[in-house]
Coordinates of C-alpha atoms in Angstrom, one line a residue:
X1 CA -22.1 16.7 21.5
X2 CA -20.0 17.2 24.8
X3 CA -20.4 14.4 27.4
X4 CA -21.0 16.8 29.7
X5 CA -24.3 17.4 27.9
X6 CA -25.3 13.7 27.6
X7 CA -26.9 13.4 31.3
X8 CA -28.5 9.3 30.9
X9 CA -25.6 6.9 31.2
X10 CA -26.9 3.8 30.9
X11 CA -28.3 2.9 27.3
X12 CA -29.9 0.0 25.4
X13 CA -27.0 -0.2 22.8
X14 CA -23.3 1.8 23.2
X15 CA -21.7 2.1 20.0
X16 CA -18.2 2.2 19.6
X17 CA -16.8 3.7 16.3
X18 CA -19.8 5.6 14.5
X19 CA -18.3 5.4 10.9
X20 CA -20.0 3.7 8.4
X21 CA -20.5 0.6 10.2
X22 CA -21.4 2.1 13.6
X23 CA -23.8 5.2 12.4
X24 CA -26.3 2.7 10.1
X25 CA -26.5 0.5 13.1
X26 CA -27.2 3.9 15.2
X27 CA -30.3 4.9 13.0
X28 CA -31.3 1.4 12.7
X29 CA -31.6 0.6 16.2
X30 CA -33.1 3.9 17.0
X31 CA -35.6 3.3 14.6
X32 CA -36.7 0.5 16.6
X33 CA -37.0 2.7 19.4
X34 CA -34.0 1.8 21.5
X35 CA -32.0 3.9 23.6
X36 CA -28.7 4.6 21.8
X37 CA -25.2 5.8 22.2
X38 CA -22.3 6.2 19.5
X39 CA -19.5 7.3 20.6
X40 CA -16.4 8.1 17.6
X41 CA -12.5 9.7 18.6
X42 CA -13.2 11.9 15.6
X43 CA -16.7 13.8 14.0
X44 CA -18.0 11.5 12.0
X45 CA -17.8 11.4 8.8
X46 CA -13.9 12.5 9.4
X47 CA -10.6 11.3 7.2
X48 CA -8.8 9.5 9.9
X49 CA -10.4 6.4 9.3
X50 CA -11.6 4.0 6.3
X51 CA -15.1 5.7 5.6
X52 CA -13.7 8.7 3.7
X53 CA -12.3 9.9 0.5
X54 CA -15.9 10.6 -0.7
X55 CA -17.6 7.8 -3.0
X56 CA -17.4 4.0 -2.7
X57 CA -18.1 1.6 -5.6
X58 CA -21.2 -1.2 -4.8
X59 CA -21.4 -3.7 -7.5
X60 CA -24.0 -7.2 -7.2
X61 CA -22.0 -9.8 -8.7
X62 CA -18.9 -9.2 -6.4
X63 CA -15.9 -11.8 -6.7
X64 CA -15.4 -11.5 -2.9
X65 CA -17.6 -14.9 -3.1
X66 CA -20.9 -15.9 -2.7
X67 CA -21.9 -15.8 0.4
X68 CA -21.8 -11.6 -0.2
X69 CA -24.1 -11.5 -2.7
X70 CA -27.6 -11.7 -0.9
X71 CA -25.9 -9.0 1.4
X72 CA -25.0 -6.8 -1.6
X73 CA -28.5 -7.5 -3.1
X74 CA -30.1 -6.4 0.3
X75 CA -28.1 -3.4 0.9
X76 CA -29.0 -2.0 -2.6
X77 CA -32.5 -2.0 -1.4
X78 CA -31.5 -0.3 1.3
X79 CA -29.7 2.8 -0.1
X80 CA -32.0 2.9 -2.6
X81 CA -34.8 3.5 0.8
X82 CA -32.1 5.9 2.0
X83 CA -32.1 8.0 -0.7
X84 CA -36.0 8.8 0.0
X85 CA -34.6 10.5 3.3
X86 CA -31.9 12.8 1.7
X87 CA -32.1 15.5 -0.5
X88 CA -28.0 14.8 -1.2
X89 CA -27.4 12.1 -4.0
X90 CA -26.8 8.8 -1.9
X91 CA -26.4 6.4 -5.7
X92 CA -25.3 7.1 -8.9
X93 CA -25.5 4.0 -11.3
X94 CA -22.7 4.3 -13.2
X95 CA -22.4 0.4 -14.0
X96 CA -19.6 -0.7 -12.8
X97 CA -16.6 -3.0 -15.6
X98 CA -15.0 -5.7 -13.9
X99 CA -11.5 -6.4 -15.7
X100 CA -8.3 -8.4 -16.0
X101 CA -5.9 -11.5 -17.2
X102 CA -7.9 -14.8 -17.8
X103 CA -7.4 -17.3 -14.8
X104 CA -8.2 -14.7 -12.2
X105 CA -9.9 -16.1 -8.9
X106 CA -11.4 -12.7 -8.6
X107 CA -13.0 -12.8 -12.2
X108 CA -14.1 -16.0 -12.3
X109 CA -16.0 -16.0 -8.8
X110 CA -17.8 -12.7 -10.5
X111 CA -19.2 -14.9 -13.2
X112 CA -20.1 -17.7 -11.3
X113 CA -22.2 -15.5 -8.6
X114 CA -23.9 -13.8 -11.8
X115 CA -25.3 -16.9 -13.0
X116 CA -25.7 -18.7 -9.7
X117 CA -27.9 -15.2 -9.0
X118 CA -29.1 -14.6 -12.1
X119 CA -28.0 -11.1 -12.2
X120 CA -27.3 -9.4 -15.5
X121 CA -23.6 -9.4 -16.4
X122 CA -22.2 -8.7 -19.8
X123 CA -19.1 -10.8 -20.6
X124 CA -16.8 -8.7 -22.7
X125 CA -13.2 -9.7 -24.9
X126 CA -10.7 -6.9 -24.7
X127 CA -11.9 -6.2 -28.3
X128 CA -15.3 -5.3 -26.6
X129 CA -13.8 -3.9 -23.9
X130 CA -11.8 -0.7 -26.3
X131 CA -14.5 -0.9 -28.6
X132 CA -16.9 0.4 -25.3
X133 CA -14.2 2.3 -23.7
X134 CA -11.3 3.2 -26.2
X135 CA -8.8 4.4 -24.2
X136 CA -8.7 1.5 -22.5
X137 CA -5.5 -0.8 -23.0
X138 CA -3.2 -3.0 -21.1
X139 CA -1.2 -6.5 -21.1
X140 CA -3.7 -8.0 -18.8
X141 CA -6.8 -6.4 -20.5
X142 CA -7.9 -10.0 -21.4
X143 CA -11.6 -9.9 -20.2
X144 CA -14.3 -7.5 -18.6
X145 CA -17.5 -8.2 -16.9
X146 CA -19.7 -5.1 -17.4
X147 CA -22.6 -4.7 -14.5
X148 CA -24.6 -2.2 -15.5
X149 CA -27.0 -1.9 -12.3
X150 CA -23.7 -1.4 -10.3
X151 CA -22.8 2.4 -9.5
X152 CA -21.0 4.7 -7.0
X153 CA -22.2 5.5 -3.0
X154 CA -21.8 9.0 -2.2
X155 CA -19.9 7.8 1.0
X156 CA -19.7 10.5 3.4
X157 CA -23.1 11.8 2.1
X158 CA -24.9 8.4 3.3
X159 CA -22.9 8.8 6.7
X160 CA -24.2 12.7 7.1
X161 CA -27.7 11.3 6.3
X162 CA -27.4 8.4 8.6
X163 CA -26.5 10.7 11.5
X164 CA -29.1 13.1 11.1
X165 CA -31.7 10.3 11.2
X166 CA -30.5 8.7 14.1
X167 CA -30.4 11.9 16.0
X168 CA -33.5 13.1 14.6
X169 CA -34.6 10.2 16.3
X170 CA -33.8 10.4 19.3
X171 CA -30.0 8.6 19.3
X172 CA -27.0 10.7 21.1
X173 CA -23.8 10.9 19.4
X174 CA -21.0 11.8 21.4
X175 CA -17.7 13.4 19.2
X176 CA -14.0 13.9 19.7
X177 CA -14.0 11.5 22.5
X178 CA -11.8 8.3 22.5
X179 CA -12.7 5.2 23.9
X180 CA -10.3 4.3 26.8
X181 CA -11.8 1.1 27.7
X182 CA -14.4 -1.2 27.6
X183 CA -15.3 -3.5 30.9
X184 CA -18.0 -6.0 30.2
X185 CA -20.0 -7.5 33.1
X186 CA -22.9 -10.3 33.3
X187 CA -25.7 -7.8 32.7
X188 CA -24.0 -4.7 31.2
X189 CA -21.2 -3.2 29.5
X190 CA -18.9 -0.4 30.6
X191 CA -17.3 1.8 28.6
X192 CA -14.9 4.3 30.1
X193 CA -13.6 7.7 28.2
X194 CA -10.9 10.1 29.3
X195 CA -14.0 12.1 30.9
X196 CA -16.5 10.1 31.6
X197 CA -18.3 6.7 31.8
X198 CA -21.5 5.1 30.6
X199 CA -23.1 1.5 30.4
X200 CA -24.9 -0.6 28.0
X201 CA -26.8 -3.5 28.2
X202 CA -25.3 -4.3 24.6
X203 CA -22.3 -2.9 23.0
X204 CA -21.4 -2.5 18.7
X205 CA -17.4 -2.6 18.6
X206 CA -17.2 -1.0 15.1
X207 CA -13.8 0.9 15.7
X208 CA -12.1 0.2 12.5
X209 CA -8.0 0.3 12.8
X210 CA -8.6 0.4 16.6
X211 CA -11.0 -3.1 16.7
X212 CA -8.2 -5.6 16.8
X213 CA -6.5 -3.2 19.8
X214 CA -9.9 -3.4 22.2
X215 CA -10.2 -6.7 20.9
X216 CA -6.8 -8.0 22.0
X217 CA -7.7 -5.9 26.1
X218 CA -11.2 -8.4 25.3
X219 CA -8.9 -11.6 25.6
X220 CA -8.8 -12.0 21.7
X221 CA -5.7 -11.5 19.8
X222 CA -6.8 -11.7 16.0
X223 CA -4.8 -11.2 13.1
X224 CA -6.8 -7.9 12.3
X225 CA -4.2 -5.6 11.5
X226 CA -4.2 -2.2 9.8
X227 CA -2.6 -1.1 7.5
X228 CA -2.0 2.5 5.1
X229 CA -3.4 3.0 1.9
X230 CA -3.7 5.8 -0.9
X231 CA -6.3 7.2 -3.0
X232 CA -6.1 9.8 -5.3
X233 CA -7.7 11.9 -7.9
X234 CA -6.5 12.8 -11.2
X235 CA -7.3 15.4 -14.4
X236 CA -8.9 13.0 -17.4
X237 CA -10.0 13.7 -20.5
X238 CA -13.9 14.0 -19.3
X239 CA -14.7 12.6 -23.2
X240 CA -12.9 9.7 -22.2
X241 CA -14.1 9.2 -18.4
X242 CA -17.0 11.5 -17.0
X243 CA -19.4 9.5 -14.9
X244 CA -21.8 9.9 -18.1
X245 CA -19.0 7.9 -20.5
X246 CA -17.0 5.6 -17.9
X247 CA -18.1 3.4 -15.2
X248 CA -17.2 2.4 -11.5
X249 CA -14.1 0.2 -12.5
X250 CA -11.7 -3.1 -10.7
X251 CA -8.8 -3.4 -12.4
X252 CA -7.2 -7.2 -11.6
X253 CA -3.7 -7.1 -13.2
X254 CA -0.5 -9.7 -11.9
X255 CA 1.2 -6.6 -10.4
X256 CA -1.9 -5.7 -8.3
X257 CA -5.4 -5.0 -7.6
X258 CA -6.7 -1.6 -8.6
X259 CA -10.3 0.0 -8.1
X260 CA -11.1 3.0 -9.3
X261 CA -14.7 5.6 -10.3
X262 CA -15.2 8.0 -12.9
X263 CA -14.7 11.7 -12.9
X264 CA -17.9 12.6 -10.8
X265 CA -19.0 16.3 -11.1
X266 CA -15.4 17.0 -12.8
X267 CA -13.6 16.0 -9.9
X268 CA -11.2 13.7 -12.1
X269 CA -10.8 9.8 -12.2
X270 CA -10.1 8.8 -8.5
X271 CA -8.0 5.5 -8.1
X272 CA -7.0 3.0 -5.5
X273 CA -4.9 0.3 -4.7
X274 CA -6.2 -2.6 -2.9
X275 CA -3.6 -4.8 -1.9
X276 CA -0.4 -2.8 -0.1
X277 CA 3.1 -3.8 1.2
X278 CA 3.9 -5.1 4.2
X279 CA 5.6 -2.2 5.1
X280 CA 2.1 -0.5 5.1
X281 CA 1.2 -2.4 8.2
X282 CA 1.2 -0.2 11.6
X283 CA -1.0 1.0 14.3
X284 CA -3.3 3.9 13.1
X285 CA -1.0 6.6 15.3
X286 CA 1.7 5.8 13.5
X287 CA 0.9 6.4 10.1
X288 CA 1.8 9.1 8.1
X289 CA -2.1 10.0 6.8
X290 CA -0.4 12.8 3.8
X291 CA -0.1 11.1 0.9
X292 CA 3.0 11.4 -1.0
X293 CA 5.1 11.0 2.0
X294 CA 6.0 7.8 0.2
X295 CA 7.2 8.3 -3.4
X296 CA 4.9 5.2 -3.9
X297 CA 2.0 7.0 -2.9
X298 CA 1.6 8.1 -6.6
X299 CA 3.7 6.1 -8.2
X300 CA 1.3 2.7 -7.8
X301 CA -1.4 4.7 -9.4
X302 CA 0.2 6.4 -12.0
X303 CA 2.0 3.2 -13.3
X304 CA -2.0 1.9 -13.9
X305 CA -3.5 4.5 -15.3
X306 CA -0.8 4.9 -18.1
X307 CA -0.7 1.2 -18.6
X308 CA -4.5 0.4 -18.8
X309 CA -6.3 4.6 -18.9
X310 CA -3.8 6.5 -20.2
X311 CA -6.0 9.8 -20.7
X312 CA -6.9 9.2 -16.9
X313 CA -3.3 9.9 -15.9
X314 CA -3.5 13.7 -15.8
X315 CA -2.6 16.3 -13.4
X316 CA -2.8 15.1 -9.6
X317 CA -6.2 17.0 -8.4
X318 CA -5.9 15.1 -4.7
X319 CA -4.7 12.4 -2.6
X320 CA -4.9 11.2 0.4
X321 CA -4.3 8.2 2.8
X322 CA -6.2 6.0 5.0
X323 CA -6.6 3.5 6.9
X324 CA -7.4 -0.4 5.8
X325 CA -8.3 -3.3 8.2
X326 CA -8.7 -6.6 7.2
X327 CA -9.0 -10.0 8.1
X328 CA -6.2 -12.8 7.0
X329 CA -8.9 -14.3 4.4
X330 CA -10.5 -10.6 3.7
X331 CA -13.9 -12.1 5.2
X332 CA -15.7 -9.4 7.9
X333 CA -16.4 -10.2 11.2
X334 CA -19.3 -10.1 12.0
X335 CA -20.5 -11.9 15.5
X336 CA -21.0 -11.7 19.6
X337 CA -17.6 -11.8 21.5
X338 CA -17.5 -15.6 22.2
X339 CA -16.9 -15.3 26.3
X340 CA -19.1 -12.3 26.2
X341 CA -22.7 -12.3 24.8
X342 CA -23.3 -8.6 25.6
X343 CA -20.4 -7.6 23.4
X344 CA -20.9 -7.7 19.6
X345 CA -18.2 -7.0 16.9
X346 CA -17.7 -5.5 13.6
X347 CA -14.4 -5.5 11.6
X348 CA -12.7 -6.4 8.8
X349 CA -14.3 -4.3 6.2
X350 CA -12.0 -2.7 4.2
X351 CA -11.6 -2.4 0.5
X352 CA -15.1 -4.3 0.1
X353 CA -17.4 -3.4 3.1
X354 CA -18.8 -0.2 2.1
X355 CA -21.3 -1.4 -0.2
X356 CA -22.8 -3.4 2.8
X357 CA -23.5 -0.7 5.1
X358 CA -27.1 -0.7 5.2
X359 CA -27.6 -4.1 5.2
X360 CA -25.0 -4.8 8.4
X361 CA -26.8 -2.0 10.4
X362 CA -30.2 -4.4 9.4
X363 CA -27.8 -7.7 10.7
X364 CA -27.0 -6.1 14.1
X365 CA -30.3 -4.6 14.7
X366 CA -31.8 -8.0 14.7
X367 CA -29.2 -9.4 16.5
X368 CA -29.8 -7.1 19.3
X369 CA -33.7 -6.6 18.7
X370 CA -34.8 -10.3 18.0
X371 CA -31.2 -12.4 18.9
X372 CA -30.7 -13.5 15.6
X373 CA -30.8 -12.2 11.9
X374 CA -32.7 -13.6 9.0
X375 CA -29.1 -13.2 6.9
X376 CA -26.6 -15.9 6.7
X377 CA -23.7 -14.4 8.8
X378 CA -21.8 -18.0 9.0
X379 CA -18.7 -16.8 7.0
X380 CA -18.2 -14.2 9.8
X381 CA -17.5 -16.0 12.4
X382 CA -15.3 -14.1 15.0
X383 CA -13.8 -18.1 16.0
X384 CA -13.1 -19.2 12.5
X385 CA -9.5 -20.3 12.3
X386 CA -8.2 -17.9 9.2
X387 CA -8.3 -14.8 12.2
X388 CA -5.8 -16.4 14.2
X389 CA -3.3 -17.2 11.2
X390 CA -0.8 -15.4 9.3
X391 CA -2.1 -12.4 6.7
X392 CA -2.3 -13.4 3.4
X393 CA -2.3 -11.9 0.1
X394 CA -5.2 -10.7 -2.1
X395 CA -7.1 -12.8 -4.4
X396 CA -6.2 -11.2 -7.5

């Protein structure tokens, strides 16, 4: 919609950035009957951000650590309610294998959140492992965790369906139009665009790449930095790795951590590397978003599949790049700007957050509705010392 057709400029809730993050909270806070505004640079779901490249893997027993795993559990519910409202596929459960060297940190927080939760988890030798899956190979195939209630999220379906139910009821969603800047005040927020300006009594900063950026105008200069990233699709034996044979898959190896899905509908084994270079690191403008501009682009990926899925490592069907944002210690923020009740903030999601989408809409519909949330948002703390400290390096 053109702001010229939006005439009310004052709302309940602004949202800034109606991704993933920003369009669940829309529907959810429009469900509860408030007056609500999401405002995106792009139309939504788009590729110049982290919410596309189609499917996104959500698994229960998640080696993130435990704190994520009554968020997970929640957010299943959640997409499994969704689904009742779309007639697109919003979950496929695939399962999803879990695998790598012994001594991982990632592994063993997987196993330790299965049996602190009691979810079922199948512990697997690499014997197991090829016995299950037989192309699969590889020096650090040591050990697999199989989950076999995880699956796939049909991404940008779950966006499309979020969108139409928050305008359905009664939510505006304003398109192509940049945020310039955001000026909070005692009782309101204003937030200014190239054409126009509105106010909120509340405002959701869920602008991905561009969070740490408003963040820093806010008087908070995290270490939130973004960075470029590759997916890509390729031709597999569909014997081997159709979504009927092969599940949702993270691969945990010394050289890297790898995350990957099964050919879906044909569309080939799509693959991902979690953990980049440095040289990765930039401000979203500056990226070059076509993949293979960088020889490494399919180089990274290729070099797994024919270690560890060799009949995965066909003919490039696609890639693309992105755009990853994450915290120093990979934990999301989730919390009110601390000088500025009125202002609330979402980041840091990338590479893991997907799978809580639901449920974070449900955290920040409370916040604003009821000024607090029954979920344990502790970890997320936008003043916890790890944001204002050097980037680290994933916990492989």
């Amino acid at each position: 919609m053109r702001s010229d057709l939006i005439t009310n400029k004052h709302y309940d809730v602004i949202i800034v950035g109606a991704g993933a993050m920003g369009m669940s909270s829309g529907y959810y806070l429009s469900e509860k009957g408030l007056k609500v505004l999401m405002v995106d640079a792009y139309d939504p779901p788009h590729a110049h951000g982290s919410h596309g490249g189609d499917t996104r893997l959500i698994r229960h027993a998640v080696g993130e650590g435990l704190h994520y795993i009554p968020l997970a559990l929640r957010s299943q519910e959640m997409w499994n309610e969704l689904q009742e409202h779309s007639e697109d596929e919003i979950f496929r459960e695939t399962g999803i294998i879990n695998f790598g060297y012994e001594g991982s940190e990632f592994l063993a927080n997987t196993i330790e959140g299965a049996r602190e939760y009691g979810l079922e988890i199948e512990t697997l030798t690499q014997e197991e492992i090829r016995e299950r899956w037989p192309d699969m190979q590889g020096e650090d195939l040591d050990i697999g965790y199989y989950e076999e209630k995880g699956g796939v999220i049909m991404g940008e379906n779950a966006i499309r369906t979020y969108r139409r139910l928050a305008l359905q009821n009664g939510a505006k969603l304003l398109i192509d139009t940049p945020v310039k800047s955001i000026h909070p005040e005692e009782d309101k927020v204003t937030v200014k665009t190239e054409h126009d300006t509105f106010t909120g009594d509340q405002i959701i900063l869920s602008a991905g790449g561009w969070t740490g950026r408003f963040l820093k105008d806010l008087g908070l200069d995290l270490k939130l930095q973004p960075s470029r990233r590759t997916i890509a699709w390729f031709e597999a034996d569909e014997a081997f790795y159709s979504s009927d044979n092969f599940p949702g898959f993270i691969g945990r190896t010394r050289n890297g951590a790898f995350y990957g899905f099964p050919s879906i509908d044909g569309t080939g084994v799509k693959i991902g590397r979690f953990n980049g270079d440095s040289e990765d690191d930039d401000e979203p403008e500056n990226m070059d978003k076509n993949f293979g501009a960088y020889e490494k682009d399919e180089e990274n990926l290729r070099n797994f599949l024919g270690e560890y899925m060799k009949e995965a490592n066909g003919k490039l069907n696609r890639g693309v790049a992105c755009i990853f944002n994450n915290t120093p210690d990979e934990d999301f923020i989730i919390d009110r700007h601390p000088e500025h009740e009125n202002i609330l903030i979402a980041g840091g999601f990338s590479g893991h957050g997907f799978k809580y989408v639901p449920v974070i809409g449900e955290i920040f519909t409370q916040l604003i509705t009821e000024g607090e949330t029954e979920h344990d948002i502790s970890e997320f703390s936008i003043t916890r010392e790890a944001l204002y400290e050097k980037k680290g390096s994933a916990k492989l």
